[in-house]
CSV table of N, CA and C in Angstrom, one decimal:
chain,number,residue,atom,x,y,z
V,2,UNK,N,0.8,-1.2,0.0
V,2,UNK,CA,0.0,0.0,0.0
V,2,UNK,C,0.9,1.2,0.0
V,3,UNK,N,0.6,1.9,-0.6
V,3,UNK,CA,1.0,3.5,-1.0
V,3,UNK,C,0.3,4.6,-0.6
V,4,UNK,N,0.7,5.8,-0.2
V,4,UNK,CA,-0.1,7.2,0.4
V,4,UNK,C,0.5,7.9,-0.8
V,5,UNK,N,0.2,8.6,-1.3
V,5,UNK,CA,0.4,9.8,-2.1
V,5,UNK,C,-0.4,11.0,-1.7
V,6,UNK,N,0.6,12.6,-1.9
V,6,UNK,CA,0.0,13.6,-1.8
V,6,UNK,C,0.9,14.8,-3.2
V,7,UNK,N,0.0,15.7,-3.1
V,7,UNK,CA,0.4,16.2,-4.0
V,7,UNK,C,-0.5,17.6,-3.5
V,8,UNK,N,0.3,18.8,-2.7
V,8,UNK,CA,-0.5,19.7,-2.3
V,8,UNK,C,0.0,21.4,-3.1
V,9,UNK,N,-0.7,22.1,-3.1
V,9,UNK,CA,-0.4,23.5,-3.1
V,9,UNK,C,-0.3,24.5,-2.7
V,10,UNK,N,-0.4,26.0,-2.3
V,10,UNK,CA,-0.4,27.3,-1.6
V,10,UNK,C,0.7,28.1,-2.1
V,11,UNK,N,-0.2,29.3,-1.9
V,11,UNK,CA,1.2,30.2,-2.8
V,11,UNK,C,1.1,31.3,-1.4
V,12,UNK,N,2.6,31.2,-0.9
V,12,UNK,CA,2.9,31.8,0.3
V,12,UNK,C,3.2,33.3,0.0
V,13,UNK,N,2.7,34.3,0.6
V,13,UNK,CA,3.1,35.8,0.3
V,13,UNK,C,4.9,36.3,0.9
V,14,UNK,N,5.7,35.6,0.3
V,14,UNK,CA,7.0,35.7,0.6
V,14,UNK,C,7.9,35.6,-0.3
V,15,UNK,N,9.1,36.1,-0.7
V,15,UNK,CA,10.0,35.8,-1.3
V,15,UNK,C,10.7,34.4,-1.7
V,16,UNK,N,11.0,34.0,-3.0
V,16,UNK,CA,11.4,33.1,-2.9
V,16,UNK,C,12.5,32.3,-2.0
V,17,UNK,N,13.1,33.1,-1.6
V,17,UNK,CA,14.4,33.0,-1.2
V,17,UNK,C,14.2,33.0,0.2
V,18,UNK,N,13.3,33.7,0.8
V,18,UNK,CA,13.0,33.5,2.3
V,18,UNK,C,12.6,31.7,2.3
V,19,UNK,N,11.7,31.5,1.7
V,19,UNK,CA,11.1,30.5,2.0
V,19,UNK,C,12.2,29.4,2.0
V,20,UNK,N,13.1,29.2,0.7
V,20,UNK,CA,13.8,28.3,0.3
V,20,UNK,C,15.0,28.6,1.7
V,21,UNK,N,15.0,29.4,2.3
V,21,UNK,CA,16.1,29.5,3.5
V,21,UNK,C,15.4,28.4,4.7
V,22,UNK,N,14.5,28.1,5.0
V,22,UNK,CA,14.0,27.4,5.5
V,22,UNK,C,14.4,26.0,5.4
V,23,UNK,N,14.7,25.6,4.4
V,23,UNK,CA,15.1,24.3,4.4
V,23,UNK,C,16.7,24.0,3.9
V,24,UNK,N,17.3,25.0,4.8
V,24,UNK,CA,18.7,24.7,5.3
V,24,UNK,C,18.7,24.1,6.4
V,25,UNK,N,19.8,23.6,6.3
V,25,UNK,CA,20.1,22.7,7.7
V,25,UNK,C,19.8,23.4,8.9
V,26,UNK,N,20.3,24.5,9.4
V,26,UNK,CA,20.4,24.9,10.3
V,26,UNK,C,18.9,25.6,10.6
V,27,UNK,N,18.1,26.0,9.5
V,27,UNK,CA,16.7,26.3,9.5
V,27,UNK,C,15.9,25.0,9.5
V,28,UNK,N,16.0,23.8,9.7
V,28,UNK,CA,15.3,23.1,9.3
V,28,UNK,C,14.1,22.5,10.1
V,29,UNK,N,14.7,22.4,11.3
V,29,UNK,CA,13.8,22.1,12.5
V,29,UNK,C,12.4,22.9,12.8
V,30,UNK,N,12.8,24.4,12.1
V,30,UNK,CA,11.7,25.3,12.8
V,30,UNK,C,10.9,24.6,11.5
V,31,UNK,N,10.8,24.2,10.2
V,31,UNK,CA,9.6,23.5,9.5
V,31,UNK,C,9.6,22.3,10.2
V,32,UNK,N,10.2,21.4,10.5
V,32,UNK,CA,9.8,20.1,10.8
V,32,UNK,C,10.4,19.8,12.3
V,33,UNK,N,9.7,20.4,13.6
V,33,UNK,CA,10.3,20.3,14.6
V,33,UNK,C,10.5,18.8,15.4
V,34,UNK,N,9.7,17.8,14.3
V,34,UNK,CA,10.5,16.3,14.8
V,34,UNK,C,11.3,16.3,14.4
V,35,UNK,N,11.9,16.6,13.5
V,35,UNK,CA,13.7,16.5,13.6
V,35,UNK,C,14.8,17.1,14.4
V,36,UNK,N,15.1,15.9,15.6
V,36,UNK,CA,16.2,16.5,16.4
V,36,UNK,C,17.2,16.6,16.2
V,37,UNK,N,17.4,16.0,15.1
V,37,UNK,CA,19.0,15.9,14.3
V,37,UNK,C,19.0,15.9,13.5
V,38,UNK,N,20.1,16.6,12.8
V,38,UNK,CA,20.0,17.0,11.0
V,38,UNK,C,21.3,17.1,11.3
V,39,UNK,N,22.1,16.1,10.8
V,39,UNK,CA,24.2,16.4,10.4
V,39,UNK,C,24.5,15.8,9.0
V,40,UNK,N,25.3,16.3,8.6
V,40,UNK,CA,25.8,16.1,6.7
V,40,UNK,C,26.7,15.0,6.7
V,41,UNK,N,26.2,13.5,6.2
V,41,UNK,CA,27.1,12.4,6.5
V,41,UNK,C,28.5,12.9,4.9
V,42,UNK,N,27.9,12.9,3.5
V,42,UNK,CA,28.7,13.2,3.0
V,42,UNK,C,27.5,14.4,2.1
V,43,UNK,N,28.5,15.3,1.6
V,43,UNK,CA,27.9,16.4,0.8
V,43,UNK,C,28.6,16.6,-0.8
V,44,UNK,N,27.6,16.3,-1.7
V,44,UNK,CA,28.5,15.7,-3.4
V,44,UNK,C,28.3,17.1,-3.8
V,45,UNK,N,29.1,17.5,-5.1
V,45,UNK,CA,29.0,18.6,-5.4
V,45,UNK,C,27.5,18.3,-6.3
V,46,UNK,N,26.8,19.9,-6.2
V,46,UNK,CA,25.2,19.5,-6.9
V,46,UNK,C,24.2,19.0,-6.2
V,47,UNK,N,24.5,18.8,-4.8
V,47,UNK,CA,23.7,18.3,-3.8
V,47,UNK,C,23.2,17.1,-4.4
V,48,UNK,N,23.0,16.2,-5.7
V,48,UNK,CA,22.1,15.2,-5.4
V,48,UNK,C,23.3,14.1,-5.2
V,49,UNK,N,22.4,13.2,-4.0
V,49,UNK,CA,23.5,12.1,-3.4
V,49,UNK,C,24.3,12.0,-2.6
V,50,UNK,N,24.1,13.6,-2.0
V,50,UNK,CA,24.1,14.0,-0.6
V,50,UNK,C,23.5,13.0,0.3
V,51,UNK,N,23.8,12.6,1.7
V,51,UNK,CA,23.5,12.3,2.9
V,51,UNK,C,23.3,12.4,4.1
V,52,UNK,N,22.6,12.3,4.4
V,52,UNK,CA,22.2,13.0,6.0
V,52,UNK,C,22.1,12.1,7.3
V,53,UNK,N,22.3,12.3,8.2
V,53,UNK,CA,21.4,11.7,9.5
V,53,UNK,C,20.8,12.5,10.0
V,54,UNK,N,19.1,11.3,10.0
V,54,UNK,CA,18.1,12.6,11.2
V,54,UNK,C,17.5,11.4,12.0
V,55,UNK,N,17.5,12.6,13.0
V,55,UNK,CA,16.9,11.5,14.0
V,55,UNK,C,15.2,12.3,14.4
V,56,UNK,N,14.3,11.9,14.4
V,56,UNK,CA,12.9,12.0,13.9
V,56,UNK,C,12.2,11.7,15.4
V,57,UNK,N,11.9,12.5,16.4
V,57,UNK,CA,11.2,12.0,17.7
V,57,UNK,C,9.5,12.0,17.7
V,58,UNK,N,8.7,11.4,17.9
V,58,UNK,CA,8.0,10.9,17.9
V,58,UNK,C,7.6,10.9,19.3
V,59,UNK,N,6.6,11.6,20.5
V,59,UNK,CA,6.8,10.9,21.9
V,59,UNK,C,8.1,10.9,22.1
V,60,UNK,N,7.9,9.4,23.1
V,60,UNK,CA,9.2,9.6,23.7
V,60,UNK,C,10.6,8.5,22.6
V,61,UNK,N,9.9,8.3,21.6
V,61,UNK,CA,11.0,7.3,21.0
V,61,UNK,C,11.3,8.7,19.8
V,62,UNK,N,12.5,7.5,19.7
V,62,UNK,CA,13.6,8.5,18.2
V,62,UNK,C,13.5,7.1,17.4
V,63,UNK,N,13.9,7.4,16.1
V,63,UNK,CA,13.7,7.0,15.2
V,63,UNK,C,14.9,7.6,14.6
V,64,UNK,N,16.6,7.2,14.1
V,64,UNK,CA,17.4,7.3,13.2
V,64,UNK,C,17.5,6.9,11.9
V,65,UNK,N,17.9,8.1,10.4
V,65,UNK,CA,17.6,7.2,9.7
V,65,UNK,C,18.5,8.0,8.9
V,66,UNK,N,18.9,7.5,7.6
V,66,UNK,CA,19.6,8.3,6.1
V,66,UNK,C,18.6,8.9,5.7
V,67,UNK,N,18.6,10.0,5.4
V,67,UNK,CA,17.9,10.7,4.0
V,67,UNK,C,18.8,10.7,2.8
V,68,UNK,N,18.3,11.1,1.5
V,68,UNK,CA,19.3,11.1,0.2
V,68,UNK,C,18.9,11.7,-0.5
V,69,UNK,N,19.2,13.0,-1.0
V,69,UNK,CA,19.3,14.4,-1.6
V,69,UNK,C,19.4,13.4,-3.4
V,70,UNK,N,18.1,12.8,-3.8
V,70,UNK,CA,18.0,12.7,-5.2
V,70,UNK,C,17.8,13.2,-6.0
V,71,UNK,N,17.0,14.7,-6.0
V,71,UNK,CA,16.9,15.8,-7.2
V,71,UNK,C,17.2,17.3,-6.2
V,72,UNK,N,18.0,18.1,-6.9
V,72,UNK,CA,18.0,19.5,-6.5
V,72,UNK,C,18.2,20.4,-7.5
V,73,UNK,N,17.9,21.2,-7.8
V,73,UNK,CA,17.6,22.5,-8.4
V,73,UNK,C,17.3,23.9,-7.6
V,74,UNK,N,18.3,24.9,-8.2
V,74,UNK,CA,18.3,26.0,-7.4
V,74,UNK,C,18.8,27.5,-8.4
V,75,UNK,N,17.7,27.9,-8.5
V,75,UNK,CA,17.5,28.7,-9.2
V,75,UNK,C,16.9,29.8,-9.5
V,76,UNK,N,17.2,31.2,-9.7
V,76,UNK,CA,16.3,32.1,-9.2
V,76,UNK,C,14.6,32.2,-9.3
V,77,UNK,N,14.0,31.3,-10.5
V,77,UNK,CA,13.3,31.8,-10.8
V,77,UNK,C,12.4,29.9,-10.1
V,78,UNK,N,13.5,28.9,-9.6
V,78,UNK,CA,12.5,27.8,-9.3
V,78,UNK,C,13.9,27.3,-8.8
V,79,UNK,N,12.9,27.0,-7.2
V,79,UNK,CA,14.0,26.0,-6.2
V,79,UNK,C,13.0,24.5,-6.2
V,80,UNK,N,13.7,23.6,-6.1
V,80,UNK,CA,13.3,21.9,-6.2
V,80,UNK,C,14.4,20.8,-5.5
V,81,UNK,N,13.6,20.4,-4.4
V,81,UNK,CA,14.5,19.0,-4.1
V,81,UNK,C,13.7,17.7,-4.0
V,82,UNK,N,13.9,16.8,-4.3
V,82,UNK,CA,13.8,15.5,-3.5
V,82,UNK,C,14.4,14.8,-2.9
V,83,UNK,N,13.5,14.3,-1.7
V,83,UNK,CA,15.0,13.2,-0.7
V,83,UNK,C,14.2,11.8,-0.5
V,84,UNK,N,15.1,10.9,-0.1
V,84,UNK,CA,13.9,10.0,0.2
V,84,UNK,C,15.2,9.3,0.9
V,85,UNK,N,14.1,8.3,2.2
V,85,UNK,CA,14.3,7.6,3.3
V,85,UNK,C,14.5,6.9,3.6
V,86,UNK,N,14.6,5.4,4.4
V,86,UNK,CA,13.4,4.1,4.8
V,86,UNK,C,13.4,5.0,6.3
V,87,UNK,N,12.1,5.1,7.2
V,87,UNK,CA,11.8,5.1,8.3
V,87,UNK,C,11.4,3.6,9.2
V,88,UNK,N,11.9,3.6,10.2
V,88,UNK,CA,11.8,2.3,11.1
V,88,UNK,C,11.8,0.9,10.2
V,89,UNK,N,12.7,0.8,9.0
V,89,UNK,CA,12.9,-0.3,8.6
V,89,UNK,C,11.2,-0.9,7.7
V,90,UNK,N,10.5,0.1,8.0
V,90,UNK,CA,9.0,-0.3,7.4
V,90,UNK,C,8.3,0.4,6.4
V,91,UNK,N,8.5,1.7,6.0
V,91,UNK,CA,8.4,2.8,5.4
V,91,UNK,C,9.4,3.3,4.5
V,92,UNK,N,9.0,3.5,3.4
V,92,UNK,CA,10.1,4.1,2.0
V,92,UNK,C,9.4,5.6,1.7
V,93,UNK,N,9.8,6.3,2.3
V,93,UNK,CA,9.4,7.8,1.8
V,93,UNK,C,10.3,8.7,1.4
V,94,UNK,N,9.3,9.2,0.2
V,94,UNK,CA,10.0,10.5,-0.7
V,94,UNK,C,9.0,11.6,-0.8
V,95,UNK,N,9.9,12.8,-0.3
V,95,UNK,CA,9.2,13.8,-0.7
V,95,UNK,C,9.6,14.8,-1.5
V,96,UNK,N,9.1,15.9,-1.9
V,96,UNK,CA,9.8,16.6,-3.0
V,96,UNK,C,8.8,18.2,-2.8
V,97,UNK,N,10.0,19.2,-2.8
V,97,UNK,CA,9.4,20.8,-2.2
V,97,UNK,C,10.1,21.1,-4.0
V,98,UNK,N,9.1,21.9,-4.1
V,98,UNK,CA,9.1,22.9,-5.5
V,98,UNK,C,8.8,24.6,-5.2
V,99,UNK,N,9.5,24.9,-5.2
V,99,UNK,CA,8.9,26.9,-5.2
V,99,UNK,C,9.9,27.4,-6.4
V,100,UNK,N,8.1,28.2,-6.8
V,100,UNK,CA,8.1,28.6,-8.1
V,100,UNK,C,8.2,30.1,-8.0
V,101,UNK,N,8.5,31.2,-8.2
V,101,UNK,CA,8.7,32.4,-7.9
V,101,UNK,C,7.4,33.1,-9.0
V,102,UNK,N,6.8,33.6,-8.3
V,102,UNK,CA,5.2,34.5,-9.4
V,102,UNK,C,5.7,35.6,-9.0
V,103,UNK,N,6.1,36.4,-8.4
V,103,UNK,CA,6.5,37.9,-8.2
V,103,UNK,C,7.3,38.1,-6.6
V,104,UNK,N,8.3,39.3,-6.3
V,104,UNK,CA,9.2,39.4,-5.7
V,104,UNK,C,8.8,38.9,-4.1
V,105,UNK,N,7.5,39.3,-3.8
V,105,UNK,CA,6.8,38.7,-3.1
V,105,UNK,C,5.4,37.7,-3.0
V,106,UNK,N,5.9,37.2,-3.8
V,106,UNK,CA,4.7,35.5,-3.5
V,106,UNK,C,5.4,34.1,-4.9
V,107,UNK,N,5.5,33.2,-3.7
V,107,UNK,CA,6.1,32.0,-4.2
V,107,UNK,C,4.6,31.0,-4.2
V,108,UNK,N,4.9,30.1,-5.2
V,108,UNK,CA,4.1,28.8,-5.1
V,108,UNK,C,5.2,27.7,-4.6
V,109,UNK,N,4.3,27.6,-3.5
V,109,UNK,CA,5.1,26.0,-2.6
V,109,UNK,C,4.4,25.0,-2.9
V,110,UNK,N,5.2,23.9,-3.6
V,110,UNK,CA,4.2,22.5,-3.9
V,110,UNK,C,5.0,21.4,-3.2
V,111,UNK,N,4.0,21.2,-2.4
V,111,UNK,CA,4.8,19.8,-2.0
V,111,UNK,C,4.0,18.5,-2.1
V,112,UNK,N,5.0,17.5,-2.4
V,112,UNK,CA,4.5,16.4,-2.8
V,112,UNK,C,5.6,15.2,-2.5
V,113,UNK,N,4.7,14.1,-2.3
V,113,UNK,CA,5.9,12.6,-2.0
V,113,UNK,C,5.3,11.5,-2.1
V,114,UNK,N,5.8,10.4,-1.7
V,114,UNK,CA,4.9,9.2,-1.4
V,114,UNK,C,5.6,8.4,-0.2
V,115,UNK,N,4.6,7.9,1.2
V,115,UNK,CA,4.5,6.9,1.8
V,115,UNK,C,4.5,5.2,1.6
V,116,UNK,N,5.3,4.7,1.4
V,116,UNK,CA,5.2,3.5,1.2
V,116,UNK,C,5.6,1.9,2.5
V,117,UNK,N,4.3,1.6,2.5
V,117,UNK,CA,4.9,0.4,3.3
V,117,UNK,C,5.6,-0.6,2.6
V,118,UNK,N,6.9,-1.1,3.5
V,118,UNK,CA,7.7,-2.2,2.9
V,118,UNK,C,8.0,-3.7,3.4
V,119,UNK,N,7.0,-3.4,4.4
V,119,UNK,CA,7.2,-5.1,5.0
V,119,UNK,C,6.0,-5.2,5.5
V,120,UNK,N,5.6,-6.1,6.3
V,120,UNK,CA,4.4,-6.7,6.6
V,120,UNK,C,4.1,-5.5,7.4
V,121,UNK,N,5.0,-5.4,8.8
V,121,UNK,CA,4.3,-4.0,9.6
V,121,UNK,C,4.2,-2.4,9.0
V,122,UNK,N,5.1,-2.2,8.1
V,122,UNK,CA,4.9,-0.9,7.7
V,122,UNK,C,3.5,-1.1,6.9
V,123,UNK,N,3.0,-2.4,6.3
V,123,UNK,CA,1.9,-2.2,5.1
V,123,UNK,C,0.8,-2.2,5.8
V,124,UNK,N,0.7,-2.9,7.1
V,124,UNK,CA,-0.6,-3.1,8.0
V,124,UNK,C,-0.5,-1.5,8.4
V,125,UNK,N,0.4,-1.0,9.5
V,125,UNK,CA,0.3,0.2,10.0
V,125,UNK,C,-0.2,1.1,8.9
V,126,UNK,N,0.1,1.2,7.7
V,126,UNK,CA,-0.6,2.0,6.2
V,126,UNK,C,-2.3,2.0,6.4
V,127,UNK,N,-2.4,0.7,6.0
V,127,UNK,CA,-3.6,0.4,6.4
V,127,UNK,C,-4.5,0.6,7.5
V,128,UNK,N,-4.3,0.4,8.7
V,128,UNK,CA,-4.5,1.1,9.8
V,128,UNK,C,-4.6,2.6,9.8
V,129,UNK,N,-3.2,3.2,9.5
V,129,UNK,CA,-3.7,4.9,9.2
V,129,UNK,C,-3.9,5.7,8.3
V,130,UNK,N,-4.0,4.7,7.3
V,130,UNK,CA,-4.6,5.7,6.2
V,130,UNK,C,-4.2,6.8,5.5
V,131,UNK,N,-5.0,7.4,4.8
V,131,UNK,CA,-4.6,8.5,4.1
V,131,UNK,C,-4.9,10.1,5.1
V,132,UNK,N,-5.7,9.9,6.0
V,132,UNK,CA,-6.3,10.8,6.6
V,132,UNK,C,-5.4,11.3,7.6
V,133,UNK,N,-4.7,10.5,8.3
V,133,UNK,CA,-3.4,10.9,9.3
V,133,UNK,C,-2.8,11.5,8.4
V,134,UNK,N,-2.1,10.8,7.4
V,134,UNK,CA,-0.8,11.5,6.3
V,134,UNK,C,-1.3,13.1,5.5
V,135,UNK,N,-2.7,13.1,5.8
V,135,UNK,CA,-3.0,14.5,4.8
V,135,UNK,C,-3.2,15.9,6.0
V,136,UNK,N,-3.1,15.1,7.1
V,136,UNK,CA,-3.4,16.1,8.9
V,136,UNK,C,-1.5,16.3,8.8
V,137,UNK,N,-0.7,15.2,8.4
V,137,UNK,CA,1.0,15.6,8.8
V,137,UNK,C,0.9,16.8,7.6
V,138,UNK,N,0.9,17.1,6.3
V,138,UNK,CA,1.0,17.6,5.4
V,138,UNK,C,0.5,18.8,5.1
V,139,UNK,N,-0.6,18.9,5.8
V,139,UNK,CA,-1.2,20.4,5.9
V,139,UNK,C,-0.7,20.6,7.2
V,140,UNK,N,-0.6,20.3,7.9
V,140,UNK,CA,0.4,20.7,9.1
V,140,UNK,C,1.7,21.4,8.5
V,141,UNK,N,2.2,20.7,8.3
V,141,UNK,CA,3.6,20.9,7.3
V,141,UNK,C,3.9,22.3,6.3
V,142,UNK,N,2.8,22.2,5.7
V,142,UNK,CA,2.6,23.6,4.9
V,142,UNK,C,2.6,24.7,5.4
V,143,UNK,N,1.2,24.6,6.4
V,143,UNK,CA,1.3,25.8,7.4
V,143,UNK,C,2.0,26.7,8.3
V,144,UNK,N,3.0,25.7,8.6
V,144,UNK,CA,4.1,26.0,9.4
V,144,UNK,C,5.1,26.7,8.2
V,145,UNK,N,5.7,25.6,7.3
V,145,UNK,CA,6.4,26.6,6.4
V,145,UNK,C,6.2,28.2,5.9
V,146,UNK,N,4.6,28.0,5.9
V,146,UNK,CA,4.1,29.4,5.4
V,146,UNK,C,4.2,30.5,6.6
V,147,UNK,N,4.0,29.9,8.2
V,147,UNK,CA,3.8,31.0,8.9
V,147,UNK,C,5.4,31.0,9.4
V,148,UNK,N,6.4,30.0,9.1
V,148,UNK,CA,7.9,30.4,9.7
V,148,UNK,C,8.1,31.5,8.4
V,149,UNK,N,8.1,31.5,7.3
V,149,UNK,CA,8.5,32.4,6.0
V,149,UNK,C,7.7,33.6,6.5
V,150,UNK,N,6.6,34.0,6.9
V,150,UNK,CA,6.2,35.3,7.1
V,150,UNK,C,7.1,35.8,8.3
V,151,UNK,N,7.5,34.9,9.3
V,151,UNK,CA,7.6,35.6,10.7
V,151,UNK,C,9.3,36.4,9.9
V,152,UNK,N,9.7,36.0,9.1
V,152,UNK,CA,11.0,36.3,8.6
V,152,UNK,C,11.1,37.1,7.8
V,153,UNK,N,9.9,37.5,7.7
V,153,UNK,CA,9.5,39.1,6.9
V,153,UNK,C,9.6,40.2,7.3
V,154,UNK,N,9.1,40.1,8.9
V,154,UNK,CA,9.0,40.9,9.9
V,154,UNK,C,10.6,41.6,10.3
């Protein structure tokens, strides 16, 4: 079983603010489960880059690689993809796109896919469905959109 999303919003901010966000050192303030973000190796072109993050949850953590498979960076359109395995049961990729419409207002599209890979990851899928995964995602957006304003200020 598979989750897929594929969402939109066009944030009233600079492109460049927003894409600061998902630097390392900014990264946490979009995705505050990530308590660790360190650069295992860094290729020129970013794609094939590697990471460790460690993802907390409650009280457990969760260590894992990410992998920097598409980047693009560009004045007029920033684009990455990375993708995972989480807890040995899950294969996920996601992918952020911002498209620049004027000096202030970007289109942020984010999109990925959930995949279970073993018997527990595919039951747990089934179990939570698409309806949890589209509550992380708009979550997700929101936050990016209201950390890019506060940095307007």
């Amino acid at each position: 079983m598979m989750v897929t999303w594929h969402e939109e919003m066009v944030i009233k901010a600079n492109i460049e603010v927003i894409w600061n966000l998902f630097e390392p050192e900014n990264l946490q303030r979009v995705m505050p489960q990530v308590v660790e973000h360190k650069v295992i190796e860094m290729k020129d072109g970013i794609v094939g880059s590697t990471y460790q993050q460690k993802y907390q949850e409650g009280k457990r953590v969760e260590t894992y690689i990410v992998e920097d498979l598409a980047h693009e960076d560009m004045p007029e359109r920033k684009h990455n993809t990375s993708g995972f395995v989480l807890a040995k049961a899950f294969k996920i990729e996601t992918s952020i796109t911002l498209e620049k419409m004027d000096e202030n207002s970007t289109r942020f599209i984010y999109y990925g896919s959930n995949q279970g890979i073993n018997f527990l990851g595919k039951t747990l899928m089934k179990l939570g469905g698409s309806k949890n995964n589209d509550k992380v995602v708009e979550g997700f957006m929101k936050r990016v959109e209201s950390e890019a304003l506060k940095d307007l200020k």
